[in-house]
CSV table of C-alpha atoms in Angstrom, one decimal:
chain,number,residue,atom,x,y,z
A,12,MET,CA,-15.2,38.5,31.8
A,13,PRO,CA,-15.3,35.4,32.1
A,14,SER,CA,-14.6,33.4,35.8
A,15,GLU,CA,-11.8,30.8,36.1
A,16,THR,CA,-14.7,28.1,36.0
A,17,GLU,CA,-15.9,29.1,32.8
A,18,LYS,CA,-12.3,29.3,31.6
A,19,SER,CA,-11.9,26.0,32.5
A,20,GLU,CA,-14.8,24.1,31.1
A,21,SER,CA,-13.9,26.1,27.7
A,22,GLU,CA,-10.8,24.8,27.9
A,23,LYS,CA,-12.3,21.2,28.9
A,24,SER,CA,-14.7,21.4,25.9
A,25,ASP,CA,-11.9,22.4,23.1
A,26,ALA,CA,-9.7,19.6,24.2
A,27,LYS,CA,-12.7,17.3,23.8
A,28,LYS,CA,-13.5,18.4,20.2
A,29,SER,CA,-9.6,18.1,19.7
A,30,ASP,CA,-9.6,14.4,20.8
A,31,ALA,CA,-13.0,13.9,18.8
A,32,GLU,CA,-11.5,15.5,15.4
A,33,ARG,CA,-7.9,13.3,16.0
A,34,SER,CA,-10.1,10.3,16.2
A,35,ARG,CA,-12.1,10.6,13.1
A,36,SER,CA,-8.7,11.5,11.2
A,37,GLU,CA,-7.3,8.3,12.9
A,38,GLN,CA,-10.1,6.1,11.5
A,39,SER,CA,-10.1,7.7,8.0
A,40,GLY,CA,-6.6,7.4,7.3
A,41,PRO,CA,-4.8,8.7,4.9
A,42,ARG,CA,-5.6,9.7,1.8
A,43,PRO,CA,-5.6,6.6,-1.2
A,44,PRO,CA,-2.1,6.7,-2.8
A,45,ALA,CA,-3.6,6.2,-6.0
A,46,VAL,CA,-5.7,9.6,-6.0
A,47,PRO,CA,-3.8,12.2,-8.5
A,48,THR,CA,-2.9,15.1,-6.3
A,49,ALA,CA,-3.8,18.5,-6.9
A,50,PRO,CA,-2.3,22.1,-6.3
A,51,ALA,CA,-2.8,23.3,-2.5
A,52,VAL,CA,-6.3,24.7,-1.9
A,53,PRO,CA,-7.9,25.7,1.4
A,54,ALA,CA,-8.8,23.0,3.7
A,55,SER,CA,-12.4,23.5,3.3
A,56,ALA,CA,-12.0,22.9,-0.4
A,57,ALA,CA,-9.5,20.1,-0.4
A,58,PRO,CA,-12.0,17.3,0.3
A,59,ASP,CA,-14.1,18.2,-2.7
A,60,SER,CA,-10.8,18.7,-4.8
A,61,THR,CA,-9.5,15.0,-3.9
A,62,ASP,CA,-13.2,13.7,-4.5
A,63,ARG,CA,-13.1,15.1,-7.8
A,64,ALA,CA,-9.7,13.9,-8.7
A,65,ALA,CA,-10.6,10.4,-7.5
A,66,ARG,CA,-13.7,10.3,-9.3
A,67,ARG,CA,-11.7,11.4,-12.8
A,68,ALA,CA,-9.5,8.6,-12.2
A,69,VAL,CA,-12.1,5.9,-11.7
A,70,THR,CA,-14.0,7.3,-14.9
A,71,VAL,CA,-11.1,7.8,-17.2
A,72,PHE,CA,-9.3,4.5,-16.1
A,73,PRO,CA,-12.1,2.5,-17.4
A,74,VAL,CA,-12.3,4.3,-20.5
A,75,LEU,CA,-8.5,4.1,-21.5
A,76,VAL,CA,-8.7,0.4,-20.6
A,77,LEU,CA,-11.5,-0.4,-23.1
A,78,ALA,CA,-10.5,2.0,-25.9
A,79,ALA,CA,-6.9,-0.4,-25.5
A,80,GLY,CA,-8.9,-3.7,-25.3
A,81,ALA,CA,-10.6,-2.3,-28.7
A,82,LEU,CA,-7.5,-1.2,-30.4
A,83,GLY,CA,-5.9,-4.9,-29.5
A,84,LEU,CA,-9.2,-6.8,-31.2
A,85,ALA,CA,-9.2,-4.6,-34.1
A,86,THR,CA,-5.4,-4.5,-35.4
A,87,PRO,CA,-3.9,-7.5,-33.4
A,88,GLY,CA,-1.2,-7.3,-35.6
A,89,THR,CA,0.2,-4.0,-34.2
A,90,PHE,CA,1.0,-5.8,-31.2
A,91,ALA,CA,2.7,-8.6,-32.5
A,92,GLY,CA,5.5,-9.7,-30.6
A,93,TRP,CA,4.6,-7.5,-27.6
A,94,GLY,CA,3.9,-10.7,-25.6
A,95,THR,CA,7.6,-10.7,-23.8
A,96,SER,CA,7.1,-7.1,-22.6
A,97,VAL,CA,4.2,-7.6,-20.2
A,98,PRO,CA,6.0,-8.6,-17.2
A,99,TYR,CA,8.1,-5.5,-18.0
A,100,LEU,CA,5.0,-3.3,-17.8
A,101,LEU,CA,3.7,-4.6,-14.9
A,102,GLY,CA,7.0,-3.7,-13.1
A,103,VAL,CA,6.5,0.1,-14.4
A,104,VAL,CA,2.9,-0.1,-12.8
A,105,MET,CA,4.4,-1.9,-8.9
A,106,PHE,CA,7.0,0.5,-9.2
A,107,CYS,CA,4.8,3.3,-9.3
A,108,MET,CA,2.8,1.6,-6.1
A,109,GLY,CA,5.9,1.7,-4.3
A,110,LEU,CA,6.8,5.3,-5.0
A,111,THR,CA,3.3,6.3,-3.5
A,112,MET,CA,4.1,3.9,-0.1
A,113,THR,CA,5.5,5.4,2.9
A,114,PRO,CA,6.1,3.5,6.2
A,115,LYS,CA,3.2,5.0,7.6
A,116,ASP,CA,1.1,2.6,5.3
A,117,PHE,CA,2.9,-0.4,7.3
A,118,HIS,CA,2.3,1.2,10.8
A,119,GLY,CA,-1.8,0.3,10.5
A,120,VAL,CA,-0.8,-3.1,10.1
A,121,ALA,CA,0.7,-3.1,13.6
A,122,ARG,CA,-2.1,-0.9,15.3
A,123,ARG,CA,-4.9,-3.1,13.8
A,124,PRO,CA,-3.7,-6.6,13.4
A,125,TRP,CA,-6.9,-8.3,13.6
A,126,ALA,CA,-8.9,-6.2,11.0
A,127,VAL,CA,-5.7,-6.4,8.5
A,128,GLY,CA,-5.3,-10.5,9.4
A,129,LEU,CA,-9.2,-10.7,8.6
A,130,GLY,CA,-9.1,-8.8,5.1
A,131,LEU,CA,-5.9,-10.9,4.2
A,132,VAL,CA,-7.6,-14.3,4.8
A,133,ALA,CA,-11.2,-13.2,3.2
A,134,HIS,CA,-9.4,-11.9,0.0
A,135,TYR,CA,-6.9,-15.3,-0.4
A,136,VAL,CA,-10.1,-17.6,0.7
A,137,ILE,CA,-13.2,-15.8,-0.8
A,138,MET,CA,-12.0,-15.1,-4.6
A,139,PRO,CA,-9.8,-18.1,-5.4
A,140,GLY,CA,-12.7,-20.1,-4.2
A,141,LEU,CA,-14.9,-18.1,-6.2
A,142,GLY,CA,-13.2,-18.5,-9.2
A,143,TRP,CA,-12.9,-22.3,-8.8
A,144,LEU,CA,-16.5,-22.2,-8.0
A,145,ILE,CA,-17.2,-20.4,-11.2
A,146,ALA,CA,-14.9,-22.5,-13.3
A,147,HIS,CA,-17.0,-25.3,-12.3
A,148,ALA,CA,-20.6,-24.2,-12.6
A,149,LEU,CA,-19.9,-22.2,-16.3
A,150,ASP,CA,-17.9,-25.5,-17.3
A,151,LEU,CA,-15.5,-23.1,-18.5
A,152,PRO,CA,-12.7,-24.7,-21.0
A,153,PRO,CA,-9.0,-25.1,-19.4
A,154,GLN,CA,-7.5,-22.1,-20.3
A,155,LEU,CA,-10.6,-19.9,-19.4
A,156,ALA,CA,-10.7,-21.5,-16.3
A,157,ALA,CA,-7.3,-21.6,-15.3
A,158,GLY,CA,-7.3,-17.5,-15.9
A,159,VAL,CA,-10.6,-16.9,-14.0
A,160,ILE,CA,-8.9,-19.0,-11.3
A,161,LEU,CA,-5.6,-16.9,-11.3
A,162,VAL,CA,-7.4,-13.5,-11.2
A,163,GLY,CA,-8.6,-15.1,-8.0
A,164,CYS,CA,-5.6,-15.7,-6.2
A,165,ALA,CA,-4.0,-12.4,-7.3
A,166,PRO,CA,-3.4,-9.4,-4.4
A,167,SER,CA,-5.6,-6.7,-4.0
A,168,GLY,CA,-6.2,-4.3,-7.2
A,169,THR,CA,-4.3,-1.3,-7.4
A,170,ALA,CA,-7.5,1.1,-7.4
A,171,SER,CA,-9.1,-0.3,-4.2
A,172,ASN,CA,-8.0,2.2,-2.3
A,173,VAL,CA,-9.6,4.9,-4.5
A,174,VAL,CA,-12.5,3.4,-4.8
A,175,THR,CA,-13.0,2.8,-0.6
A,176,TYR,CA,-12.1,6.7,-0.4
A,177,LEU,CA,-14.9,7.5,-2.8
A,178,ALA,CA,-17.0,4.9,-0.8
A,179,ARG,CA,-16.5,6.7,2.8
A,180,GLY,CA,-15.0,3.5,3.5
A,181,ASP,CA,-11.4,3.0,6.1
A,182,VAL,CA,-8.8,4.1,3.8
A,183,ALA,CA,-6.4,2.9,6.5
A,184,LEU,CA,-7.5,-0.7,6.3
A,185,SER,CA,-7.6,-0.4,2.5
A,186,VAL,CA,-4.0,0.4,2.0
A,187,SER,CA,-2.6,-1.9,4.6
A,188,VAL,CA,-4.6,-5.1,3.5
A,189,ALA,CA,-3.2,-3.9,-0.2
A,190,THR,CA,0.1,-3.4,0.9
A,191,VAL,CA,0.9,-6.4,2.7
A,192,SER,CA,-1.5,-9.0,0.2
A,193,THR,CA,0.9,-7.4,-2.6
A,194,VAL,CA,4.0,-8.1,-0.7
A,195,LEU,CA,2.6,-11.9,0.3
A,196,ALA,CA,1.6,-12.6,-3.4
A,197,PRO,CA,4.9,-14.3,-4.1
A,198,LEU,CA,3.9,-16.9,-0.9
A,199,VAL,CA,0.2,-17.1,-1.6
A,200,THR,CA,-0.4,-16.6,-5.2
A,201,PRO,CA,1.7,-19.7,-6.7
A,202,PRO,CA,0.5,-22.3,-4.5
A,203,LEU,CA,-3.0,-21.2,-4.4
A,204,THR,CA,-3.0,-21.1,-8.2
A,205,LEU,CA,-1.2,-24.8,-8.4
A,206,LEU,CA,-3.9,-26.1,-5.8
A,207,LEU,CA,-7.1,-24.9,-7.4
A,208,ALA,CA,-5.8,-24.5,-11.2
A,209,GLY,CA,-3.7,-27.5,-11.5
A,210,GLU,CA,-6.6,-29.7,-12.4
A,211,PHE,CA,-7.3,-27.6,-15.6
A,212,LEU,CA,-3.7,-26.9,-16.8
A,213,PRO,CA,0.1,-27.7,-15.6
A,214,VAL,CA,0.9,-25.3,-13.1
A,215,ASP,CA,5.0,-24.3,-12.6
A,216,ALA,CA,4.6,-22.9,-8.8
A,217,GLY,CA,8.2,-22.3,-8.5
A,218,SER,CA,9.0,-20.3,-11.9
A,219,MET,CA,5.7,-18.4,-11.1
A,220,VAL,CA,7.3,-17.7,-7.6
A,221,GLY,CA,10.4,-16.2,-9.2
A,222,ASP,CA,8.1,-13.8,-11.6
A,223,ILE,CA,6.0,-12.4,-8.7
A,224,LEU,CA,9.2,-11.4,-7.1
A,225,LYS,CA,10.5,-9.9,-10.2
A,226,THR,CA,7.8,-7.8,-11.6
A,227,VAL,CA,5.9,-7.2,-8.0
A,228,LEU,CA,8.1,-7.4,-4.9
A,229,LEU,CA,11.6,-6.1,-6.2
A,230,PRO,CA,9.7,-3.1,-8.3
A,231,VAL,CA,7.7,-2.1,-4.8
A,232,LEU,CA,10.6,-2.1,-2.9
A,233,ALA,CA,12.2,-0.5,-5.7
A,234,GLY,CA,9.8,2.4,-5.7
A,235,LEU,CA,9.6,2.7,-1.5
A,236,ALA,CA,13.2,2.8,-1.2
A,237,VAL,CA,13.6,5.7,-3.9
A,238,ARG,CA,10.4,7.4,-2.1
A,239,LEU,CA,12.7,7.1,1.0
A,240,LEU,CA,15.7,8.4,0.0
A,241,ALA,CA,14.6,10.9,-2.8
A,242,GLY,CA,11.2,11.9,-1.3
A,243,ARG,CA,11.4,15.4,-2.3
A,244,TYR,CA,11.5,14.7,-5.5
A,245,ALA,CA,9.3,11.5,-5.5
A,246,ASP,CA,6.7,13.9,-4.2
A,247,ARG,CA,6.6,16.2,-7.6
A,248,VAL,CA,5.7,13.4,-9.7
A,249,LEU,CA,3.3,11.7,-7.5
A,250,GLY,CA,0.2,13.6,-9.4
A,251,ALA,CA,1.5,12.0,-12.5
A,252,LEU,CA,1.7,8.5,-11.3
A,253,PRO,CA,-1.6,7.1,-11.5
A,254,TRP,CA,-2.0,8.1,-14.8
A,255,LEU,CA,1.3,6.5,-16.1
A,256,SER,CA,-0.2,3.3,-14.3
A,257,ALA,CA,-3.5,3.6,-16.1
A,258,VAL,CA,-1.6,4.2,-19.7
A,259,THR,CA,0.4,1.0,-18.9
A,260,ILE,CA,-2.3,-1.3,-17.7
A,261,ALA,CA,-4.1,-0.3,-20.8
A,262,VAL,CA,-1.0,-1.2,-23.1
A,263,ILE,CA,-1.0,-4.6,-21.3
A,264,VAL,CA,-4.5,-5.0,-21.8
A,265,ALA,CA,-4.2,-4.4,-25.7
A,266,VAL,CA,-1.5,-6.6,-26.0
A,267,VAL,CA,-3.2,-9.2,-24.0
A,268,VAL,CA,-6.7,-9.2,-26.1
A,269,ALA,CA,-4.5,-9.1,-29.6
A,270,GLY,CA,-2.7,-12.0,-28.2
A,271,SER,CA,-6.2,-13.9,-28.2
A,272,ALA,CA,-8.2,-12.0,-30.8
A,273,SER,CA,-9.1,-14.8,-32.7
A,274,ALA,CA,-11.0,-16.6,-29.9
A,275,ILE,CA,-12.4,-13.7,-28.6
A,276,LYS,CA,-15.5,-13.8,-30.6
A,277,SER,CA,-16.6,-17.1,-29.5
A,278,ALA,CA,-15.5,-16.7,-25.7
A,279,ALA,CA,-16.5,-13.0,-25.1
A,280,LEU,CA,-19.8,-13.5,-23.7
A,281,LEU,CA,-18.8,-16.5,-21.3
A,282,VAL,CA,-15.7,-14.6,-20.0
A,283,PHE,CA,-17.6,-11.4,-19.4
A,284,VAL,CA,-20.2,-13.4,-17.2
A,285,ALA,CA,-17.6,-15.3,-15.5
A,286,VAL,CA,-15.9,-11.8,-14.5
A,287,VAL,CA,-19.4,-10.0,-13.5
A,288,LEU,CA,-20.2,-13.0,-10.9
A,289,HIS,CA,-16.6,-13.0,-9.8
A,290,ASN,CA,-16.4,-9.6,-8.9
A,291,GLY,CA,-19.9,-9.0,-8.0
A,292,LEU,CA,-19.8,-11.8,-5.3
A,293,GLY,CA,-16.5,-11.0,-4.1
A,294,LEU,CA,-17.9,-7.5,-3.3
A,295,ALA,CA,-20.9,-8.9,-1.5
A,296,LEU,CA,-18.9,-11.4,0.4
A,297,GLY,CA,-16.2,-8.9,1.1
A,298,TYR,CA,-18.7,-6.8,3.0
A,299,GLY,CA,-20.2,-9.5,4.2
A,300,ALA,CA,-17.3,-10.7,6.0
A,301,GLY,CA,-16.8,-7.3,7.6
A,302,LYS,CA,-20.3,-6.9,8.9
A,303,LEU,CA,-20.2,-10.7,10.2
A,304,ALA,CA,-16.6,-9.5,12.0
A,305,ARG,CA,-18.5,-6.5,13.3
A,306,LEU,CA,-15.7,-4.3,12.0
A,307,GLY,CA,-18.0,-1.4,11.5
A,308,PRO,CA,-19.4,0.2,8.2
A,309,PRO,CA,-16.2,2.1,7.0
A,310,ALA,CA,-14.1,-1.0,7.7
A,311,SER,CA,-17.0,-3.2,5.7
A,312,ARG,CA,-17.0,-0.6,3.0
A,313,ALA,CA,-13.2,-1.1,2.9
A,314,MET,CA,-13.2,-5.0,3.1
A,315,ALA,CA,-15.6,-5.3,0.1
A,316,PHE,CA,-13.1,-3.6,-2.4
A,317,GLU,CA,-10.2,-5.1,-1.1
A,318,VAL,CA,-11.7,-8.7,-1.6
A,319,GLY,CA,-13.6,-7.8,-5.0
A,320,MET,CA,-11.0,-5.9,-6.8
A,321,GLN,CA,-7.7,-7.5,-8.1
A,322,ASN,CA,-4.5,-7.0,-9.6
A,323,SER,CA,-5.7,-8.0,-12.9
A,324,GLY,CA,-2.3,-6.8,-14.6
A,325,LEU,CA,-0.4,-9.2,-12.5
A,326,ALA,CA,-2.9,-12.0,-13.4
A,327,ALA,CA,-2.6,-11.2,-17.1
A,328,SER,CA,1.3,-11.1,-16.9
A,329,LEU,CA,1.5,-14.3,-15.3
A,330,ALA,CA,-1.5,-16.1,-17.5
A,331,THR,CA,0.6,-14.9,-20.6
A,332,ALA,CA,3.8,-15.9,-19.3
A,333,HIS,CA,3.0,-19.3,-17.7
A,334,PHE,CA,-0.5,-20.4,-19.8
A,335,SER,CA,-1.7,-18.9,-23.1
A,336,PRO,CA,-2.9,-15.7,-24.5
A,337,LEU,CA,-6.5,-17.1,-24.1
A,338,ALA,CA,-5.7,-17.7,-20.4
A,339,ALA,CA,-5.0,-14.1,-19.8
A,340,LEU,CA,-8.4,-12.7,-21.2
A,341,PRO,CA,-10.3,-12.9,-18.0
A,342,ALA,CA,-7.6,-11.0,-16.6
A,343,ALA,CA,-7.8,-8.1,-19.2
A,344,VAL,CA,-12.2,-8.1,-18.8
A,345,PHE,CA,-11.6,-8.2,-15.0
A,346,SER,CA,-9.5,-5.1,-15.4
A,347,VAL,CA,-12.3,-3.3,-17.2
A,348,TRP,CA,-15.4,-4.3,-14.9
A,349,HIS,CA,-14.0,-4.3,-11.7
A,350,ASN,CA,-13.1,-0.4,-12.0
A,351,VAL,CA,-16.8,0.4,-13.9
A,352,SER,CA,-18.4,-2.0,-11.0
A,353,GLY,CA,-16.6,-0.7,-8.4
A,354,ALA,CA,-16.7,3.0,-9.2
A,355,LEU,CA,-20.5,2.2,-9.1
A,356,VAL,CA,-20.6,0.4,-6.0
A,357,ALA,CA,-18.8,3.1,-4.3
A,358,ALA,CA,-21.3,5.7,-5.5
A,359,TRP,CA,-24.2,3.7,-3.9
A,360,MET,CA,-22.0,3.2,-0.6
A,361,ALA,CA,-21.5,6.5,-0.4
A,362,TYR,CA,-25.0,7.6,-1.0
A,363,ARG,CA,-26.5,5.5,2.0
A,364,ALA,CA,-23.6,6.8,4.5
A,365,ARG,CA,-24.5,10.3,3.8
A,366,ARG,CA,-28.3,9.6,4.6
A,367,THR,CA,-27.2,7.5,7.5
A,368,GLU,CA,-25.1,10.4,8.5
A,369,ALA,CA,-28.0,12.8,8.1
A,370,SER,CA,-30.5,11.0,9.9
A,371,PRO,CA,-31.6,12.1,13.3
A,372,PRO,CA,-30.3,9.6,16.0
A,373,ALA,CA,-33.0,7.6,17.5
A,374,PHE,CA,-34.3,7.8,20.8
């Protein structure tokens, strides 16, 4: 029979283990809302199942968007007159995003205001600034320059949470930054676009505020309200929401590409170079900002994707409505590329994280 002292020590040990597990759970945060849900599985198998679902989402999505772009380029007449539907299609995407949200997504802001604030500042300083610099460095035509800058002024991308999860990053921080950057978009995106893109094209910031409120904020709030009031029913369709969003964004890309099909052949290479530079530098500088602020490796990985991945669907919608289909081309290309690059960078980061965790500690 164990003595009372041995029992006490065993209980203390179990309590320490419980505290450690709870601490790790709080740091990793909730599962990313964009990962398609799967049927209940044993606890030991759940992470592998979620990993597969997340990888499937970030693999299928770029392929779907690329196919839609090719369809729009090959048969532009098919989507003639669809330009006015782009804001409504974006509203569907943002409503789906709202359905995946819960009040817990906002609790992280109160718990870690410094990290979330840094993520917001980095996002809305680095990407708009890079867009302006790239537009000048490549001497882009006014329509393309305004389109690249508008991509940089958009909030965080809807797939950033999934990619952060795959990279073994801080998902709680990723969700908080993405949520707040989306809510603040009506106040931040129009004035930044006016400031940086106004030298290339006229920008009606007031009208843009109204469009973002109607196509982003109101659908997100409506989705959140439905989740709160009818959560039992909303939970049943959560698994389908990422795929509905992916198909809707693919249609947006097809419409944008079809609208500028005649100009794509001459501008495609230039736009691709601009997008790769914009996204790649954003990922690198976002990660660097996290390292500089000493947020830790998981949070730095989250910062990389919250800065480097943009809501290109919103940028495409705004560019189509306020500039031209050609100005929306950088957003369409960004929709494909940032998911491809995000998946590749996430795989590399996850590999390095696993190697670091497996390495024996140095004494």
